Short mmCIF file of C-alpha atoms in Angstrom, two decimals:
data_model
loop_
_atom_site.label_atom_id
_atom_site.label_comp_id
_atom_site.label_asym_id
_atom_site.label_seq_id
_atom_site.Cartn_x
_atom_site.Cartn_y
_atom_site.Cartn_z
CA MET A 566 22.24 16.98 -13.01
CA SER A 567 23.58 20.58 -13.75
CA GLU A 568 26.13 22.13 -11.66
CA GLN A 569 23.48 24.80 -10.72
CA THR A 570 21.06 22.23 -9.37
CA GLN A 571 23.85 20.59 -7.34
CA GLU A 572 25.03 23.92 -5.89
CA GLU A 573 21.36 24.75 -4.93
CA GLY A 574 21.09 21.22 -3.20
CA ARG A 575 23.97 22.58 -0.98
CA ALA A 576 21.87 25.32 0.47
CA PRO A 577 23.62 25.92 3.92
CA GLY A 578 21.72 24.57 6.84
CA ARG A 579 18.71 23.08 5.01
CA ARG A 580 17.43 20.48 7.08
CA VAL A 581 14.85 17.82 5.82
CA VAL A 582 13.19 15.60 8.41
CA VAL A 583 11.23 12.53 7.22
CA VAL A 584 8.62 11.06 9.50
CA GLY A 585 8.13 7.25 9.00
CA ALA A 586 10.78 4.72 8.17
CA GLY A 587 8.66 2.49 5.94
CA MET A 588 8.92 2.34 2.12
CA ALA A 589 7.81 5.86 1.54
CA GLY A 590 10.17 7.37 4.18
CA VAL A 591 13.16 5.48 3.16
CA GLN A 592 12.74 6.10 -0.46
CA THR A 593 12.17 9.90 0.15
CA ALA A 594 15.46 10.16 2.08
CA VAL A 595 17.32 8.10 -0.73
CA ALA A 596 15.69 9.97 -3.47
CA LEU A 597 16.93 13.31 -1.99
CA ARG A 598 20.48 12.14 -2.12
CA GLU A 599 20.23 10.63 -5.66
CA GLN A 600 18.78 13.84 -6.84
CA GLY A 601 21.74 15.92 -5.34
CA PHE A 602 20.33 17.32 -2.09
CA THR A 603 23.35 17.72 0.41
CA GLY A 604 21.79 19.25 3.31
CA THR A 605 20.80 17.29 6.46
CA VAL A 606 18.52 14.35 6.08
CA THR A 607 17.10 12.80 9.12
CA LEU A 608 14.66 9.78 8.98
CA ILE A 609 12.55 9.22 12.23
CA GLY A 610 10.85 5.82 12.83
CA ALA A 611 8.63 4.68 15.79
CA GLU A 612 9.83 1.03 15.50
CA PRO A 613 13.35 0.13 16.87
CA HIS A 614 14.05 -2.14 13.96
CA GLN A 615 16.33 -1.13 11.01
CA PRO A 616 13.71 0.19 8.21
CA TYR A 617 12.28 -2.77 6.49
CA ASP A 618 9.99 -3.63 3.66
CA ARG A 619 6.43 -4.92 4.60
CA PRO A 620 5.28 -7.27 1.71
CA PRO A 621 7.54 -10.09 2.78
CA LEU A 622 5.87 -9.99 6.19
CA SER A 623 2.77 -11.84 4.80
CA LYS A 624 5.00 -14.29 2.97
CA ALA A 625 8.55 -15.19 3.57
CA VAL A 626 9.03 -13.67 7.11
CA LEU A 627 5.62 -15.37 8.30
CA LEU A 628 6.62 -18.70 7.07
CA GLY A 629 9.98 -18.66 8.44
CA LYS A 630 11.81 -18.50 5.02
CA ALA A 631 13.37 -15.22 5.98
CA GLU A 632 14.27 -13.61 9.24
CA GLY A 633 13.49 -10.12 8.10
CA SER A 634 13.19 -7.86 5.30
CA ALA A 635 15.51 -4.91 5.93
CA PHE A 636 16.09 -2.51 3.06
CA ASP A 637 19.34 -2.83 1.29
CA VAL A 638 20.31 0.76 2.00
CA ASP A 639 23.54 2.01 3.39
CA PHE A 640 22.24 4.97 5.37
CA GLU A 641 25.53 5.81 6.75
CA SER A 642 27.25 6.13 3.35
CA LEU A 643 24.42 8.33 2.18
CA ASP A 644 24.63 10.59 5.26
CA ILE A 645 21.05 9.84 6.11
CA GLY A 646 20.66 10.24 9.98
CA LEU A 647 18.39 7.52 11.64
CA ARG A 648 16.43 8.23 14.65
CA LEU A 649 14.53 4.84 15.48
CA GLY A 650 12.32 3.89 18.14
CA SER A 651 11.19 7.48 18.46
CA GLU A 652 7.46 8.07 17.91
CA ALA A 653 6.21 11.31 16.42
CA LEU A 654 3.79 13.24 18.91
CA GLY A 655 3.05 16.36 16.88
CA VAL A 656 3.95 19.06 14.54
CA ARG A 657 4.27 22.88 15.48
CA THR A 658 4.18 24.19 11.93
CA ALA A 659 4.67 27.77 12.96
CA ASP A 660 7.95 26.96 14.78
CA HIS A 661 9.00 24.34 12.13
CA GLU A 662 9.55 21.77 14.85
CA LEU A 663 8.55 18.12 15.07
CA ASP A 664 7.64 16.86 18.62
CA THR A 665 8.84 13.27 19.29
CA GLU A 666 9.20 11.08 22.30
CA ALA A 667 12.98 12.17 22.33
CA GLY A 668 12.25 15.82 22.25
CA PRO A 669 11.57 18.45 19.42
CA VAL A 670 13.31 18.19 16.07
CA PRO A 671 13.69 21.24 14.10
CA TYR A 672 13.14 21.16 10.40
CA ASP A 673 13.34 23.44 7.38
CA VAL A 674 11.37 20.98 5.29
CA LEU A 675 9.13 18.06 6.83
CA VAL A 676 8.09 15.09 4.93
CA LEU A 677 5.11 13.04 6.38
CA ALA A 678 5.29 9.27 5.58
CA THR A 679 3.77 7.58 8.45
CA GLY A 680 1.78 5.18 6.32
CA ALA A 681 -1.49 3.41 7.55
CA GLU A 682 -2.30 1.37 10.60
CA PRO A 683 -4.72 -1.70 10.72
CA ILE A 684 -8.26 -1.26 11.77
CA ARG A 685 -8.74 -3.14 14.95
CA LEU A 686 -11.78 -5.32 15.60
CA PRO A 687 -14.14 -3.81 18.12
CA GLY A 688 -14.20 -5.92 21.44
CA ALA A 689 -11.34 -7.94 20.50
CA GLU A 690 -8.53 -5.89 22.10
CA GLY A 691 -6.83 -7.67 24.93
CA VAL A 692 -8.39 -11.05 23.96
CA PRO A 693 -5.45 -13.67 24.10
CA GLY A 694 -4.65 -14.85 20.57
CA VAL A 695 -5.99 -11.98 18.52
CA HIS A 696 -3.33 -10.69 16.02
CA LEU A 697 -2.76 -7.88 13.56
CA LEU A 698 -0.27 -8.28 10.64
CA ARG A 699 1.39 -5.05 9.92
CA THR A 700 4.83 -4.89 11.69
CA LEU A 701 7.71 -7.08 11.85
CA ASP A 702 7.02 -7.69 15.55
CA ASP A 703 3.28 -8.74 14.36
CA ALA A 704 4.89 -11.36 11.80
CA GLU A 705 7.41 -12.76 14.44
CA ARG A 706 4.46 -13.32 17.00
CA LEU A 707 2.31 -15.22 14.26
CA ARG A 708 5.25 -17.38 12.97
CA PRO A 709 5.15 -19.84 15.84
CA VAL A 710 1.40 -19.92 15.56
CA LEU A 711 1.70 -21.15 11.86
CA ALA A 712 4.48 -23.52 12.76
CA ARG A 713 2.20 -25.26 15.38
CA GLN A 714 -0.55 -25.66 12.76
CA HIS A 715 -3.36 -24.14 14.73
CA ASP A 716 -6.86 -23.68 13.89
CA ILE A 717 -6.99 -20.04 12.77
CA VAL A 718 -9.92 -17.71 11.95
CA VAL A 719 -9.13 -14.84 9.66
CA VAL A 720 -11.62 -11.73 9.94
CA GLY A 721 -11.80 -10.10 6.64
CA ALA A 722 -11.38 -11.42 3.03
CA GLY A 723 -9.56 -8.37 1.50
CA TRP A 724 -5.97 -8.52 0.14
CA ILE A 725 -4.26 -8.96 3.47
CA GLY A 726 -6.79 -11.53 4.70
CA ALA A 727 -6.32 -13.65 1.48
CA GLU A 728 -2.56 -13.39 1.60
CA PHE A 729 -2.46 -14.45 5.19
CA ALA A 730 -4.90 -17.35 4.67
CA THR A 731 -2.55 -18.57 1.75
CA ALA A 732 0.55 -18.61 4.10
CA ALA A 733 -1.58 -20.34 6.88
CA ARG A 734 -2.71 -23.08 4.45
CA GLU A 735 0.90 -23.48 3.12
CA ALA A 736 2.03 -23.99 6.79
CA GLY A 737 -0.52 -26.74 7.24
CA CYS A 738 -3.12 -24.71 9.56
CA ALA A 739 -6.86 -25.24 9.22
CA VAL A 740 -8.32 -21.81 8.06
CA THR A 741 -11.67 -20.20 8.24
CA VAL A 742 -12.17 -16.60 6.82
CA VAL A 743 -15.06 -14.72 7.89
CA GLU A 744 -16.25 -11.95 5.59
CA ALA A 745 -19.16 -9.44 6.41
CA ALA A 746 -19.84 -8.82 2.80
CA ASP A 747 -21.34 -11.30 0.45
CA ARG A 748 -18.03 -11.86 -1.51
CA PRO A 749 -14.15 -11.47 -0.99
CA LEU A 750 -12.62 -8.07 -1.92
CA ALA A 751 -16.09 -6.40 -1.64
CA GLY A 752 -14.54 -3.06 -1.02
CA ALA A 753 -12.04 -3.21 -3.91
CA LEU A 754 -13.61 -4.87 -7.00
CA PRO A 755 -17.06 -4.99 -8.38
CA ALA A 756 -19.11 -8.08 -7.57
CA GLU A 757 -18.84 -9.66 -10.94
CA VAL A 758 -15.02 -9.69 -10.91
CA ALA A 759 -14.70 -10.69 -7.12
CA ALA A 760 -17.07 -13.50 -7.54
CA PRO A 761 -14.77 -15.87 -9.27
CA MET A 762 -12.27 -15.44 -6.46
CA ALA A 763 -14.55 -17.09 -3.89
CA ALA A 764 -13.75 -20.47 -5.41
CA TRP A 765 -9.99 -20.03 -4.81
CA TYR A 766 -10.57 -20.40 -1.11
CA ALA A 767 -12.44 -23.90 -1.34
CA ASP A 768 -9.68 -25.01 -3.84
CA SER A 769 -6.96 -24.24 -1.34
CA GLY A 770 -8.87 -26.10 1.49
CA THR A 771 -9.87 -22.84 3.17
CA GLU A 772 -13.22 -22.33 4.36
CA LEU A 773 -14.86 -18.77 3.41
CA ARG A 774 -17.90 -17.77 5.38
CA THR A 775 -19.50 -14.65 3.55
CA GLY A 776 -22.19 -12.55 5.00
CA ALA A 777 -20.93 -13.42 8.42
CA ARG A 778 -20.14 -10.79 11.14
CA VAL A 779 -18.28 -11.42 14.35
CA GLU A 780 -20.38 -11.00 17.37
CA ARG A 781 -17.41 -11.47 19.88
CA VAL A 782 -14.03 -13.08 20.29
CA GLU A 783 -13.52 -15.41 23.22
CA PRO A 784 -10.41 -17.28 24.08
CA GLY A 785 -10.22 -20.12 21.63
CA ALA A 786 -13.32 -19.19 19.66
CA VAL A 787 -14.93 -16.73 17.45
CA VAL A 788 -18.71 -16.14 17.99
CA LEU A 789 -20.61 -15.06 14.71
CA ASP A 790 -23.84 -13.17 14.89
CA ASP A 791 -25.92 -16.16 13.86
CA GLY A 792 -24.64 -17.92 17.11
CA SER A 793 -22.26 -20.23 15.46
CA ARG A 794 -18.86 -20.80 17.07
CA LEU A 795 -15.60 -21.19 15.15
CA PRO A 796 -12.71 -22.87 16.99
CA ALA A 797 -9.74 -20.48 17.00
CA ASP A 798 -6.38 -20.97 18.50
CA ALA A 799 -5.61 -17.81 16.89
CA VAL A 800 -7.57 -14.82 15.35
CA VAL A 801 -6.06 -12.56 12.56
CA VAL A 802 -7.81 -9.41 11.85
CA GLY A 803 -7.49 -7.83 8.49
CA ILE A 804 -10.57 -5.71 8.10
CA GLY A 805 -8.73 -2.53 6.57
CA ALA A 806 -6.30 0.14 7.27
CA ARG A 807 -6.50 3.96 7.98
CA PRO A 808 -4.05 6.75 7.63
CA ALA A 809 -1.70 6.87 10.71
CA THR A 810 -2.31 10.46 11.26
CA ALA A 811 -3.96 10.96 14.52
CA TRP A 812 -0.74 12.31 15.96
CA LEU A 813 -1.34 15.28 13.61
CA ALA A 814 -4.29 16.48 15.61
CA GLY A 815 -4.13 20.21 16.48
CA SER A 816 -1.31 20.86 14.05
CA GLY A 817 -3.35 22.68 11.54
CA ILE A 818 -2.53 20.37 8.79
CA GLU A 819 -5.62 19.53 6.74
CA LEU A 820 -6.77 16.06 6.86
CA GLY A 821 -9.37 14.45 4.52
CA THR A 822 -12.46 12.37 5.17
CA HIS A 823 -10.66 9.23 5.65
CA GLY A 824 -8.05 10.92 8.06
CA GLU A 825 -5.52 11.22 5.48
CA VAL A 826 -3.18 14.23 4.89
CA VAL A 827 -4.67 16.30 1.99
CA ALA A 828 -1.81 16.85 -0.41
CA ASP A 829 -1.79 18.80 -3.63
CA ALA A 830 -0.60 17.70 -7.13
CA HIS A 831 2.99 18.29 -6.09
CA LEU A 832 2.44 16.45 -2.65
CA ARG A 833 2.66 19.48 -0.61
CA THR A 834 0.24 19.87 2.42
CA SER A 835 -1.73 22.66 3.67
CA ALA A 836 1.25 23.71 5.83
CA PRO A 837 4.31 25.51 4.49
CA ASP A 838 7.37 23.37 4.08
CA VAL A 839 5.47 20.07 4.79
CA TYR A 840 4.92 17.47 2.24
CA ALA A 841 3.13 14.05 2.51
CA VAL A 842 3.67 10.93 0.70
CA GLY A 843 2.59 7.25 0.76
CA ASP A 844 -0.40 5.65 2.48
CA CYS A 845 -0.99 8.51 4.84
CA ALA A 846 -1.86 10.98 2.03
CA SER A 847 -4.31 11.52 -0.70
CA PHE A 848 -3.64 13.58 -3.97
CA PRO A 849 -5.67 14.90 -6.85
CA SER A 850 -5.34 12.88 -10.03
CA GLY A 851 -5.72 14.81 -13.25
CA ARG A 852 -5.83 11.47 -15.02
CA TYR A 853 -8.83 10.09 -13.24
CA GLY A 854 -10.55 13.65 -12.24
CA GLU A 855 -10.70 12.65 -8.47
CA ARG A 856 -8.60 12.62 -5.37
CA LEU A 857 -6.91 9.21 -4.79
CA LEU A 858 -6.02 7.57 -1.60
CA VAL A 859 -3.57 4.56 -2.51
CA HIS A 860 -2.72 2.12 0.08
CA HIS A 861 -0.11 0.30 -1.87
CA TRP A 862 3.60 -0.45 -2.07
CA ASP A 863 4.08 1.10 -5.54
CA ASN A 864 2.67 4.48 -4.49
CA ALA A 865 5.21 4.52 -1.62
CA LEU A 866 7.98 3.91 -4.09
CA GLN A 867 6.88 6.40 -6.73
CA GLY A 868 5.78 9.26 -4.80
CA PRO A 869 8.99 10.09 -3.06
CA ARG A 870 10.85 10.73 -6.24
CA THR A 871 8.27 13.62 -6.76
CA VAL A 872 8.78 14.90 -3.16
CA ALA A 873 12.48 14.76 -3.47
CA ALA A 874 12.34 16.69 -6.87
CA ASN A 875 10.01 19.30 -5.43
CA ILE A 876 12.17 19.91 -2.38
CA LEU A 877 15.17 20.44 -4.62
CA ALA A 878 13.06 22.70 -6.87
CA GLU A 879 12.17 25.05 -3.97
CA THR A 880 15.63 26.36 -4.25
CA THR A 881 16.59 25.89 -8.16
CA GLY A 882 13.57 27.85 -9.26
CA GLU A 883 12.44 24.91 -11.51
CA PRO A 884 8.89 24.37 -11.90
CA PRO A 885 7.52 21.67 -9.38
CA ALA A 886 6.97 18.12 -10.66
CA VAL A 887 3.28 16.86 -10.67
CA TYR A 888 2.37 13.49 -9.10
CA ASP A 889 -0.26 11.71 -11.17
CA PRO A 890 0.76 7.97 -11.43
CA VAL A 891 -1.41 4.95 -12.68
CA PRO A 892 -1.86 3.12 -9.36
CA TYR A 893 -0.45 -0.38 -9.34
CA PHE A 894 -0.40 -3.31 -6.89
CA TRP A 895 0.05 -6.99 -6.89
CA SER A 896 -0.99 -9.83 -4.55
CA GLU A 897 0.13 -13.43 -4.24
CA GLN A 898 -2.80 -15.67 -3.09
CA PHE A 899 -3.88 -19.30 -3.34
CA GLY A 900 -1.41 -20.09 -5.95
CA ARG A 901 -2.35 -17.13 -8.32
CA PHE A 902 -0.48 -13.86 -9.15
CA VAL A 903 -2.87 -10.99 -9.16
CA GLN A 904 -2.07 -7.66 -10.51
CA TYR A 905 -4.06 -4.61 -10.82
CA ALA A 906 -3.29 -1.24 -12.52
CA GLY A 907 -5.26 1.82 -12.84
CA HIS A 908 -8.46 3.15 -11.21
CA HIS A 909 -11.79 1.59 -12.39
CA THR A 910 -14.62 3.51 -10.62
CA GLY A 911 -15.22 6.00 -13.60
CA ALA A 912 -15.30 3.29 -16.20
CA ASP A 913 -18.40 2.77 -18.41
CA THR A 914 -17.37 -0.58 -20.02
CA THR A 915 -16.15 -3.97 -18.58
CA LEU A 916 -14.50 -6.50 -20.76
CA TRP A 917 -13.06 -9.97 -20.09
CA ARG A 918 -10.04 -11.58 -21.57
CA GLY A 919 -10.26 -15.22 -21.00
CA ASP A 920 -12.50 -17.62 -18.76
CA PRO A 921 -12.50 -16.39 -14.96
CA SER A 922 -13.04 -20.02 -13.92
CA GLY A 923 -9.67 -20.94 -15.51
CA PRO A 924 -6.06 -20.19 -14.13
CA ALA A 925 -5.40 -17.15 -16.27
CA TRP A 926 -7.78 -14.18 -17.15
CA THR A 927 -7.81 -10.25 -17.37
CA VAL A 928 -10.54 -7.85 -16.67
CA CYS A 929 -10.32 -4.62 -18.56
CA TRP A 930 -12.14 -1.27 -17.70
CA LEU A 931 -12.72 1.32 -20.48
CA ARG A 932 -14.02 4.78 -20.17
CA GLU A 933 -15.26 5.67 -23.71
CA ASP A 934 -12.67 3.82 -25.78
CA ARG A 935 -9.65 4.15 -23.43
CA LEU A 936 -8.40 1.75 -21.04
CA VAL A 937 -8.43 3.19 -17.41
CA ALA A 938 -7.77 0.04 -15.29
CA LEU A 939 -7.16 -3.85 -15.58
CA LEU A 940 -6.79 -6.71 -13.25
CA ALA A 941 -4.75 -9.57 -14.46
CA VAL A 942 -4.74 -13.06 -12.92
CA GLY A 943 -1.55 -15.02 -14.13
CA ARG A 944 -1.27 -12.71 -17.10
CA PRO A 945 1.67 -10.49 -16.36
CA ARG A 946 2.09 -9.48 -20.10
CA ASP A 947 -1.51 -8.11 -20.16
CA LEU A 948 -0.54 -6.11 -16.98
CA ALA A 949 2.79 -4.71 -18.43
CA GLN A 950 1.14 -3.74 -21.58
CA GLY A 951 -1.88 -2.37 -20.29
CA ARG A 952 -0.21 -0.18 -17.80
CA ARG A 953 1.50 1.44 -20.69
CA LEU A 954 -1.61 1.90 -22.60
CA ILE A 955 -3.28 3.42 -19.68
CA GLU A 956 -0.48 6.00 -19.36
CA ALA A 957 -0.62 6.92 -23.08
CA GLY A 958 -4.44 7.11 -23.08
CA THR A 959 -4.34 4.78 -26.30
CA PRO A 960 -7.79 4.39 -27.84
CA MET A 961 -8.83 0.60 -27.87
CA ASN A 962 -10.74 -1.69 -30.03
CA PRO A 963 -13.03 -3.65 -27.75
CA ARG A 964 -13.76 -6.39 -30.40
CA LEU A 965 -10.00 -7.12 -30.44
CA LEU A 966 -9.54 -6.56 -26.77
CA VAL A 967 -11.66 -9.52 -25.75
CA ASP A 968 -9.38 -12.15 -27.53
CA PRO A 969 -7.24 -13.55 -25.00
CA ALA A 970 -4.74 -14.77 -27.65
CA ARG A 971 -4.14 -11.19 -28.85
CA PRO A 972 -1.46 -9.25 -27.10
CA LEU A 973 -3.17 -6.06 -25.56
CA LYS A 974 -0.85 -3.77 -27.54
CA ALA A 975 -2.19 -5.16 -30.55
CA ALA A 976 -5.89 -4.46 -29.70
CA THR A 977 -5.84 -0.66 -30.19
CA ALA A 978 -8.05 1.08 -32.38
#
């Protein structure tokens, strides 16, 4: 970093306030320091816990293999101020003030990183034994349920439902997964790609009920719309998530069709001096030609670096950085490591590498002759090479691509 950039980072009195103490918020605060910002950095979180990572909640923490997943960040040495257990209530952009439970907080630059919140099952709130899985407190409430090896009904066969069902089976619980669609992961993957995954449930001893809607939840049972009753000592709801942005009502900050903060290519919002990053924000992708709303860990890790760079660029005069990643996520379920990179909705060709009934296979999506997305099951090398090919926009040879014995990087045109 140049001396000029370091000096600009010391602009007197510049105050950056980050709302949200999850991955996106923590990484924004850390990236500011790593990139040379020496003004005031304050991180505000609604939960009282030390900031923590969420993926272990559905695995190690849930199974009692870890007590928590706090970030390995020395906030004190980085001079990052923490205000925990303080929920954000609103923003007055004209006054450059954030309203919180503990009172107003002035800012020069505000970063919105409040993430997403789980969608609740209508009619199930307040019923004993109904759980969500997003926070550390959620995981700690569920841990003794698994330890007692109860009958569990999971509502929703998406990524979080599958991961929780995997953990519950590992703990010895009887698990039934109820999905309104005709297949798991219906909202995330095309039918022909998700179809082979249905067999994973039976292989693990999990009952999967597709095309089944919950009529109501009673203490000790889930009643489906066909009248069948499923015994349930506990019900875990995993039917999706929505951006945690209701608190921004009346702020004048533009929200999108899913309630997300609408950010530009530099992750700036419609309000001056306000950025948004992570699960709560959408951004325009030049790579894919559409606006993306990505609810995954890697987005919350990568975006903060762009936000930090652009906060510094405001004072250095350097051109702002553009955020246009290749989205990536992974999931561990039913003994399989599943990885996805890219965005497949604009693809015109789908190609398979390997037998989807086997333990390891990959699906590749192409637009014209270029790879735009891939899903790899037990083939991490395909994912690593494919992600680089997507980033580079390398033309592919479809005939070579379908040979699972050939490395992806050797299947170019």
